Short mmCIF file of C-alpha atoms in Angstrom, two decimals:
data_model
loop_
_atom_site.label_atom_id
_atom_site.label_comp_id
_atom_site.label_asym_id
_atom_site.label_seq_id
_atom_site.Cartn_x
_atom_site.Cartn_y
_atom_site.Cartn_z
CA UNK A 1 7.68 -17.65 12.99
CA UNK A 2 10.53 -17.26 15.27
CA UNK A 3 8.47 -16.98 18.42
CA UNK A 4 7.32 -20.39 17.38
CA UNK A 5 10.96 -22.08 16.11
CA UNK A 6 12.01 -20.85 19.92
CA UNK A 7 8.99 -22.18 21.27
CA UNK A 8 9.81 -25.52 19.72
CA UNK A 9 13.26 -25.98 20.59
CA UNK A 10 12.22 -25.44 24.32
CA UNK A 11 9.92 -27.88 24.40
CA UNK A 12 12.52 -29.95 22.65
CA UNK A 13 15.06 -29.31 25.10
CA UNK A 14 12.58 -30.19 28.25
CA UNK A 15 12.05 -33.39 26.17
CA UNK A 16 15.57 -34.17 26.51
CA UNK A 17 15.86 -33.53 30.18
CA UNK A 18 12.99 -35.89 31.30
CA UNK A 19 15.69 -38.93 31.08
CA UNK A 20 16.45 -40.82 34.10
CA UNK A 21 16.99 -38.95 37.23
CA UNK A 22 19.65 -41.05 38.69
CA UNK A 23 21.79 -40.91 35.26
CA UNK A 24 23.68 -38.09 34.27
CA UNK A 25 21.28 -36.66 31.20
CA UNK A 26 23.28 -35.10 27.77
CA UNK A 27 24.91 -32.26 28.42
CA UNK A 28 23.29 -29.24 26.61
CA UNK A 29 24.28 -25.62 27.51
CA UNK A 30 27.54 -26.68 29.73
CA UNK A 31 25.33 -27.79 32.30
CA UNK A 32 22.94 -30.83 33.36
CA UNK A 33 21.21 -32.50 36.50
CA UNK A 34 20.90 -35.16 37.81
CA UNK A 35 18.14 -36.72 40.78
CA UNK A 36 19.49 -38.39 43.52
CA UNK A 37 17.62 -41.93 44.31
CA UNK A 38 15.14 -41.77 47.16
CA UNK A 39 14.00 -44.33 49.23
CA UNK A 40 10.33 -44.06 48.56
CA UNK A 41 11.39 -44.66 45.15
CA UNK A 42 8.47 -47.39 43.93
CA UNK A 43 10.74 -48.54 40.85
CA UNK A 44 13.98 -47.33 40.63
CA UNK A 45 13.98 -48.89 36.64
CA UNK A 46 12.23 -45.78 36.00
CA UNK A 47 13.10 -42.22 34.09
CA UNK A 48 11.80 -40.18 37.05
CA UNK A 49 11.07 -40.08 40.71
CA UNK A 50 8.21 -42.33 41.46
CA UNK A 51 7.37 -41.83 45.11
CA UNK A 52 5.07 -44.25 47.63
CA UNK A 53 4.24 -41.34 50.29
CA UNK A 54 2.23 -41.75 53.35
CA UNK A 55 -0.73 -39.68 54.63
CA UNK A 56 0.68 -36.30 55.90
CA UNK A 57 4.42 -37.73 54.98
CA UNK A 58 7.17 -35.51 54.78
CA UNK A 59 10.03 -36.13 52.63
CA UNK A 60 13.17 -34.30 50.63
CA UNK A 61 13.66 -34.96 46.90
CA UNK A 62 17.68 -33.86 46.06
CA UNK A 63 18.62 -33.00 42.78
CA UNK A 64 22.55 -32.39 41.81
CA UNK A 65 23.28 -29.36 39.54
CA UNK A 66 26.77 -30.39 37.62
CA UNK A 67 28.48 -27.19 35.70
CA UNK A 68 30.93 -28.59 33.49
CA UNK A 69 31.54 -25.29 32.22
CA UNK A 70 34.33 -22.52 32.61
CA UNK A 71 32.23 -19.87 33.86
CA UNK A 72 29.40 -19.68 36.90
CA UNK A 73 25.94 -20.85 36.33
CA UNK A 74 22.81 -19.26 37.92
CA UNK A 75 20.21 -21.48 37.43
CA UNK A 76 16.73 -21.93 38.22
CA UNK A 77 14.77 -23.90 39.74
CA UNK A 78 11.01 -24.63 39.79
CA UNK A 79 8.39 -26.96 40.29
CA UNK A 80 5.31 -27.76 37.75
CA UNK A 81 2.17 -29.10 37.38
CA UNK A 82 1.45 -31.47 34.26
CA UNK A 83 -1.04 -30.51 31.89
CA UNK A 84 -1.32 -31.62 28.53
CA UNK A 85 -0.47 -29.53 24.96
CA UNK A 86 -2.09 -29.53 21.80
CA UNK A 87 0.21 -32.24 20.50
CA UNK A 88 -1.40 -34.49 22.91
CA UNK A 89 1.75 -34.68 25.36
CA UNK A 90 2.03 -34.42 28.53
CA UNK A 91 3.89 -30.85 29.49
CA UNK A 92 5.90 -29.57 32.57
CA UNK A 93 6.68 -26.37 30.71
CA UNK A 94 4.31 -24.81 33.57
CA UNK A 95 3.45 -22.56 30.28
CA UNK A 96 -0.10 -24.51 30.46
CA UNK A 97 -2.88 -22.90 32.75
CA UNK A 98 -4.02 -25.83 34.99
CA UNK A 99 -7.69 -26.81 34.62
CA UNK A 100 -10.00 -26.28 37.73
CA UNK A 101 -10.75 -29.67 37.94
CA UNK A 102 -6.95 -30.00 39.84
CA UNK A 103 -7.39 -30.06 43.03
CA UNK A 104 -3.98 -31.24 44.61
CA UNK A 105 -1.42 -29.89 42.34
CA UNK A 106 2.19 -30.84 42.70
CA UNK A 107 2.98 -27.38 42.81
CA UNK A 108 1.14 -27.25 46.55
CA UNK A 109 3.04 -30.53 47.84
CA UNK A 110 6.75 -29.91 45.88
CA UNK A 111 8.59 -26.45 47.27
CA UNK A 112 11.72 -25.28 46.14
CA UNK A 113 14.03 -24.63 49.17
CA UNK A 114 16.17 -22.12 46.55
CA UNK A 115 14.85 -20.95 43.39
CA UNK A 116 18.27 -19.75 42.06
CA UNK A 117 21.38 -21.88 42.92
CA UNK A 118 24.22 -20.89 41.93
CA UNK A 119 27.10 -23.68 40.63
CA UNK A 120 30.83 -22.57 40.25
CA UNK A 121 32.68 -23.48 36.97
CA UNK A 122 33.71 -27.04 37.00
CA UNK A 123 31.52 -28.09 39.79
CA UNK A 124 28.65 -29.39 41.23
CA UNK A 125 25.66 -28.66 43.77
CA UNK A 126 22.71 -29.98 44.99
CA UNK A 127 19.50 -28.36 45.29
CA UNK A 128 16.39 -29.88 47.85
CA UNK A 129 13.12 -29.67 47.44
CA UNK A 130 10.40 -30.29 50.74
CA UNK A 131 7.40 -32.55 49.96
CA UNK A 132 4.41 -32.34 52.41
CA UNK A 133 2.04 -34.78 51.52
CA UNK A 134 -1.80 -34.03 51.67
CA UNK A 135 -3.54 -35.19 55.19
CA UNK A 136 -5.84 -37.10 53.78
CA UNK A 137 -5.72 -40.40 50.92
CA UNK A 138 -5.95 -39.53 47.47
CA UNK A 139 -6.71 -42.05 44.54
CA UNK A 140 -4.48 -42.02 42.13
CA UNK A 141 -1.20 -40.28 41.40
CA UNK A 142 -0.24 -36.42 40.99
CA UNK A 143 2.13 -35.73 38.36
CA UNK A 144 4.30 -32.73 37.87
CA UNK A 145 7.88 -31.87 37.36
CA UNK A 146 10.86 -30.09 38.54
CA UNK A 147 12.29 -27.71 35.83
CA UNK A 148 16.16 -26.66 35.68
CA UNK A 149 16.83 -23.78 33.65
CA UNK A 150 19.90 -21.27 33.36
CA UNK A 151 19.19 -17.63 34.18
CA UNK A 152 20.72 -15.05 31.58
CA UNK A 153 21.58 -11.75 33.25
CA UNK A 154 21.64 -10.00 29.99
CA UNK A 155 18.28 -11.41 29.21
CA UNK A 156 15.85 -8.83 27.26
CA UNK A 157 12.29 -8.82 28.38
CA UNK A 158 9.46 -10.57 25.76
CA UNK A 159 7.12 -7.78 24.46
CA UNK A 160 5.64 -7.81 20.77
CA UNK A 161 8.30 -6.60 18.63
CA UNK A 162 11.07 -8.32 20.81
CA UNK A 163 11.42 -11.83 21.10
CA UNK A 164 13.98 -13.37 23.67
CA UNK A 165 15.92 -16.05 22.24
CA UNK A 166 18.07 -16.84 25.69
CA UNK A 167 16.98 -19.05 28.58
CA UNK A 168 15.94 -22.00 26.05
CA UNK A 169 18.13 -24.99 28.12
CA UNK A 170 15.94 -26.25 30.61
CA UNK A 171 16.31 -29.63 32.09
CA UNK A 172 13.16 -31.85 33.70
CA UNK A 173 12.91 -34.23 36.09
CA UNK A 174 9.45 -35.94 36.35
CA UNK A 175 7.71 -36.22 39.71
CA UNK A 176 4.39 -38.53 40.54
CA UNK A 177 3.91 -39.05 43.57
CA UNK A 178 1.00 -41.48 45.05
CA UNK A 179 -0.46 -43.36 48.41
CA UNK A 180 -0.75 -46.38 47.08
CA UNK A 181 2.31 -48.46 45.26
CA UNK A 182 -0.08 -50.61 43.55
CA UNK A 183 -1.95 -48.37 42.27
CA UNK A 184 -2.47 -47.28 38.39
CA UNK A 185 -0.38 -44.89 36.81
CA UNK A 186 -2.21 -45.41 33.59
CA UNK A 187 -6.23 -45.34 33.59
CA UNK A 188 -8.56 -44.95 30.76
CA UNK A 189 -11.27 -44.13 32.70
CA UNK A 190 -13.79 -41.54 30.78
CA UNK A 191 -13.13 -38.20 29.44
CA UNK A 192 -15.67 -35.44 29.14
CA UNK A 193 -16.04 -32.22 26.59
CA UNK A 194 -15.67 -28.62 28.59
CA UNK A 195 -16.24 -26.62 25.69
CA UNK A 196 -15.80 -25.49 22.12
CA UNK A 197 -14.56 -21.96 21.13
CA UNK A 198 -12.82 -20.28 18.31
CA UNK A 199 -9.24 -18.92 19.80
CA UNK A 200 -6.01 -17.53 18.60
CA UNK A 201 -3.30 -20.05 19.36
CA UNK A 202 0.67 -18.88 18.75
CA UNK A 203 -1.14 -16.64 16.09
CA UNK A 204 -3.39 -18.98 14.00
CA UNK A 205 -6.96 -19.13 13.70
CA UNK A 206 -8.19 -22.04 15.51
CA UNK A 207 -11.28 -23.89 16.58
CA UNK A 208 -10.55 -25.88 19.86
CA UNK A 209 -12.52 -28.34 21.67
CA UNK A 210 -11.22 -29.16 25.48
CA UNK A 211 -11.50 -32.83 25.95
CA UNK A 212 -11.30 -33.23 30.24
CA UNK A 213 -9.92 -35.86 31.29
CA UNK A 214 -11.56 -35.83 34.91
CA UNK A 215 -9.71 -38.32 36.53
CA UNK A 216 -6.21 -39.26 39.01
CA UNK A 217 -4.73 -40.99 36.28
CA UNK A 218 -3.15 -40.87 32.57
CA UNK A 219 -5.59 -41.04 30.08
CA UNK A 220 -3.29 -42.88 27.15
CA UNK A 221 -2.54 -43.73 23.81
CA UNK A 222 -6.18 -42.51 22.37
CA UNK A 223 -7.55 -41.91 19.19
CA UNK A 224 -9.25 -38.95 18.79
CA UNK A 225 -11.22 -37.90 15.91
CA UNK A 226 -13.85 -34.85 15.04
CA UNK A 227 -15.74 -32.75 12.68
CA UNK A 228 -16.81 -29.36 12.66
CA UNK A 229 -20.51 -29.17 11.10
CA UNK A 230 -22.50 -26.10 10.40
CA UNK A 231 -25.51 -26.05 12.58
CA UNK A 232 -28.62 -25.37 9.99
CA UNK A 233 -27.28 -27.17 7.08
CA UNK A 234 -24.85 -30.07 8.57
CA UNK A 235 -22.43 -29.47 6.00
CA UNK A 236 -19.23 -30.83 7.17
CA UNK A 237 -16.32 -27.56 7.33
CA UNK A 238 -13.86 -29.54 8.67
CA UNK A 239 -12.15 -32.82 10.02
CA UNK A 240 -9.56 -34.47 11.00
CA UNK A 241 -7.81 -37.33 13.56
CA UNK A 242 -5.33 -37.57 15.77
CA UNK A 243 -4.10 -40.73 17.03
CA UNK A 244 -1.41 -41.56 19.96
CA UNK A 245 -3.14 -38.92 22.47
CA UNK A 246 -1.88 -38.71 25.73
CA UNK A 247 -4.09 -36.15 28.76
CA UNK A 248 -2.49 -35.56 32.41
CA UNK A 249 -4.88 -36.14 35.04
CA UNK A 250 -7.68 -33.46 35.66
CA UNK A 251 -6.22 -31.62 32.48
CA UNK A 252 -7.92 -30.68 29.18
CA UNK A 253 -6.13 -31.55 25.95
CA UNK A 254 -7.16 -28.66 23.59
CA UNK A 255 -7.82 -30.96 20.13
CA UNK A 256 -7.27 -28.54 17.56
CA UNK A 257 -9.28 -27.44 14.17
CA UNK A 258 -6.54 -25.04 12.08
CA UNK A 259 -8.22 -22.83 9.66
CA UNK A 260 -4.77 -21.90 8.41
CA UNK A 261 -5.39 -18.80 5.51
CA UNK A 262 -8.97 -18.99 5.54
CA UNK A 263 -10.80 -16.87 7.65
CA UNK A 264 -13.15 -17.76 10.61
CA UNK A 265 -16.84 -16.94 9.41
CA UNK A 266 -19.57 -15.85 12.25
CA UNK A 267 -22.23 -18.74 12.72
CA UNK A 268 -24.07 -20.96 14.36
CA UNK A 269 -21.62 -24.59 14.67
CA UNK A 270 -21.77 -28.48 15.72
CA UNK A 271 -18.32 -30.39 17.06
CA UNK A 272 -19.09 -34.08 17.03
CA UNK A 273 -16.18 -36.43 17.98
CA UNK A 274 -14.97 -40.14 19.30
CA UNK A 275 -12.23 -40.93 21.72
CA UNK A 276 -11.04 -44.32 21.25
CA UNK A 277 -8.71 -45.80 23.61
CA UNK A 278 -8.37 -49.18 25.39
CA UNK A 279 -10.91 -50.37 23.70
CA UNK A 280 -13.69 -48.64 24.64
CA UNK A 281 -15.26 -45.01 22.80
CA UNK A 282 -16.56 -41.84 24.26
CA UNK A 283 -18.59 -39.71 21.71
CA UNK A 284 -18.55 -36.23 22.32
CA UNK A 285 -21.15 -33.60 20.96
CA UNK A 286 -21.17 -29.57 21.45
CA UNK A 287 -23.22 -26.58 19.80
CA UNK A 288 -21.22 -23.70 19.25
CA UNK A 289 -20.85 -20.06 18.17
CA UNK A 290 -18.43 -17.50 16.13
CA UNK A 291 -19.27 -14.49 16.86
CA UNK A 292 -19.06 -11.51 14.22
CA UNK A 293 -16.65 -9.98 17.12
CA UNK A 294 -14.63 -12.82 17.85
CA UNK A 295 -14.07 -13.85 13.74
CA UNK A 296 -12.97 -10.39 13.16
CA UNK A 297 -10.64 -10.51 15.54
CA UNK A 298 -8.84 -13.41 16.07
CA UNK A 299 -8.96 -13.16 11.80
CA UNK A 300 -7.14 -9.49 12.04
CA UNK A 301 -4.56 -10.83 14.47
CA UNK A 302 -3.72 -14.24 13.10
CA UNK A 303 -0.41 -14.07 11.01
CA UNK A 304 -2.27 -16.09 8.35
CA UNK A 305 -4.77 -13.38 7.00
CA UNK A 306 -4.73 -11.44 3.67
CA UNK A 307 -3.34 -8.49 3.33
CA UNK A 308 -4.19 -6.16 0.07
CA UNK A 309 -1.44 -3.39 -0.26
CA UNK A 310 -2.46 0.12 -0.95
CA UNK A 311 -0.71 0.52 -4.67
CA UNK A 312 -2.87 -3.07 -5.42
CA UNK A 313 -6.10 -1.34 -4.34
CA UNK A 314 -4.80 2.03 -6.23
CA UNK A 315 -4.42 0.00 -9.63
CA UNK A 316 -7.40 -2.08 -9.16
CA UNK A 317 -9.47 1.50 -8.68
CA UNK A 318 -7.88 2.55 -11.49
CA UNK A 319 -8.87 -0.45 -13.81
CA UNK A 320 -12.10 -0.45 -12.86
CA UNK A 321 -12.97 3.56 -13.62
CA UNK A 322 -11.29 3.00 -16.92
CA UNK A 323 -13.26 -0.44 -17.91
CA UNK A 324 -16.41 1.77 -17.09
CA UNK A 325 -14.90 5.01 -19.07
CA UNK A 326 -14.07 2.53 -21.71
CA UNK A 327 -17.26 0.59 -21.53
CA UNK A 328 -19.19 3.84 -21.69
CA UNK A 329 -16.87 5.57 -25.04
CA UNK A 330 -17.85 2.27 -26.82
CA UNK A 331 -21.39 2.31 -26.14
CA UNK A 332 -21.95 6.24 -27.37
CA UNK A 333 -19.85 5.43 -30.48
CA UNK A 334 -22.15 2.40 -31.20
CA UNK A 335 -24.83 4.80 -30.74
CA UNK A 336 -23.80 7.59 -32.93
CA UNK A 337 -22.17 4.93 -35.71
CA UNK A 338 -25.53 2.97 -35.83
CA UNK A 339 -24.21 -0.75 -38.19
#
């Protein structure tokens, strides 16, 4: 539960930072950033840099580190790819494993030229970052970000029994980055399923279908709806909707069935479902399987399983020899004491 009221406030945080880049964002941590406007800028009206970049173009994207704080930040600095989470928002976390379908990633254009900058107390610096645009024209945009986060020296390392709780104030600045100024940020052009599995996700049981969106553009503000069926009988296990759903180009948003306390059973399943958005529908449609191996585990690991403790099972052994010692006395008295 902690892991995931960290996890939150990051992602929280990262919200905060994608404001505008050439505005000073709130100050969280004693430190903030700010992007410095670019003349490939496309609309300089917008929260984050939106670049027009020739074939083969090279270019420098600046961003100023301000440390309004007493005492010397180290912070980092790295670039991200956008993918999209299960909340159906786009993410620069970098957390997210990009989908194979990604071909140009930002992360192959956008390089750091210092990964760790250090800013004196009550100053600022500026960090630049080296774009090298593809050699050949690309439909479409490519959408990442650049992250900002402070370094803690005295950091402890994650492993199961420790959770770090330090390095949660990260900053973002959006990057998309395109050939074509007129072209389409925002495309609902098809989306496709990849598959349905059961997986363990921040320790709950879950059922996850990866809706693709296979395509240079935003796929945005869908409706996405589903049911879970078993195979032989078509008995509905579960369903639900989610509406305002938001994919990153040639990324999968993982649309999410929560079993919550009751346990994954092995079987033969059906995931049906309909993405609605811009007024058209896509109906998706996927056979799957739990395996015995993959139920018991992900049902042994998930924090929401039941646990019986030993004195429980003790007492309940207990009962049920005496209800059978009891059961038994009662039955030879009958016997012997005919009415």
């Amino acid at each position: 539960m902690i892991k995931r009221l960290i996890q939150i406030a990051s992602i929280a945080l990262i919200i905060l930072g994608v404001g505008s880049p050439f505005v000073q964002a709130e100050e969280i941590g004693g430190y903030t950033i700010e992007g410095v406007p670019n003349a490939k800028q496309i609309d300089p009206d917008l929260g984050y840099f939106y670049l027009n970049e020739g074939i083969g173009a090279k270019d420098k994207l600046k961003i100023k580190l301000i440390n309004s704080s007493d005492k010397a930040k180290k912070l980092q600095v790295k670039v991200t790819n956008a993918n999209t989470n299960s909340n159906g928002l786009l993410d620069y976390t970098g957390n997210l494993k990009d989908n194979k379908s990604l071909k140009i990633p930002l992360t192959s254009i956008v390089k750091v030229s210092q990964s760790e900058v250090t800013v004196p107390p009550k100053s600022e610096s500026e960090t630049t970052l080296d774009v090298t645009m593809p050699s050949h024209r690309f439909s479409g945009v490519i959408i990442g970000g650049v992250v900002v986060s402070e370094k803690d020296e005295d950091q402890l390392p994650k492993t199961e029994t420790n959770v770090s709780v330090k390095n949660t104030y990260s900053y973002t600045i959006g990057v998309v980055l395109t050939n074509d100024p007129k072209s389409a940020m925002k495309k609902n052009s098809s989306v496709s399923l990849e598959k349905v599995a059961p997986v363990l996700s921040d320790g709950r049981k879950i059922i996850q279908a990866d809706i693709l969106n296979p395509n240079p553009y935003i796929f945005g503000e869908a409706i996405v709806s589903g049911e879970i069926l078993e195979k032989s009988t078509n008995k509905l296990v579960k369903k639900q909707e989610k509406t305002n759903i938001n994919i990153a180009p040639y990324s999968v948003y993982p649309f999410q069935f929560d079993w919550k306390k009751e346990d994954l059973k092995a079987g033969k399943y059906l995931f049906t479902g309909t993405v609605r958005a811009g007024g058209k529908e896509w109906r998706l449609k996927k056979a799957f399987e739990i395996t015995s191996s993959a139920a018991e585990h992900i049902n042994e690991k998930s924090i929401y399983h039941v646990v019986i403790p030993i004195w429980l099972k003790v007492s309940m052994g207990i009962f049920i020899i005496l209800n059978v010692i009891g059961t038994a006395y009662l039955i030879i008295i009958k016997k012997r004491n005919p009415m």
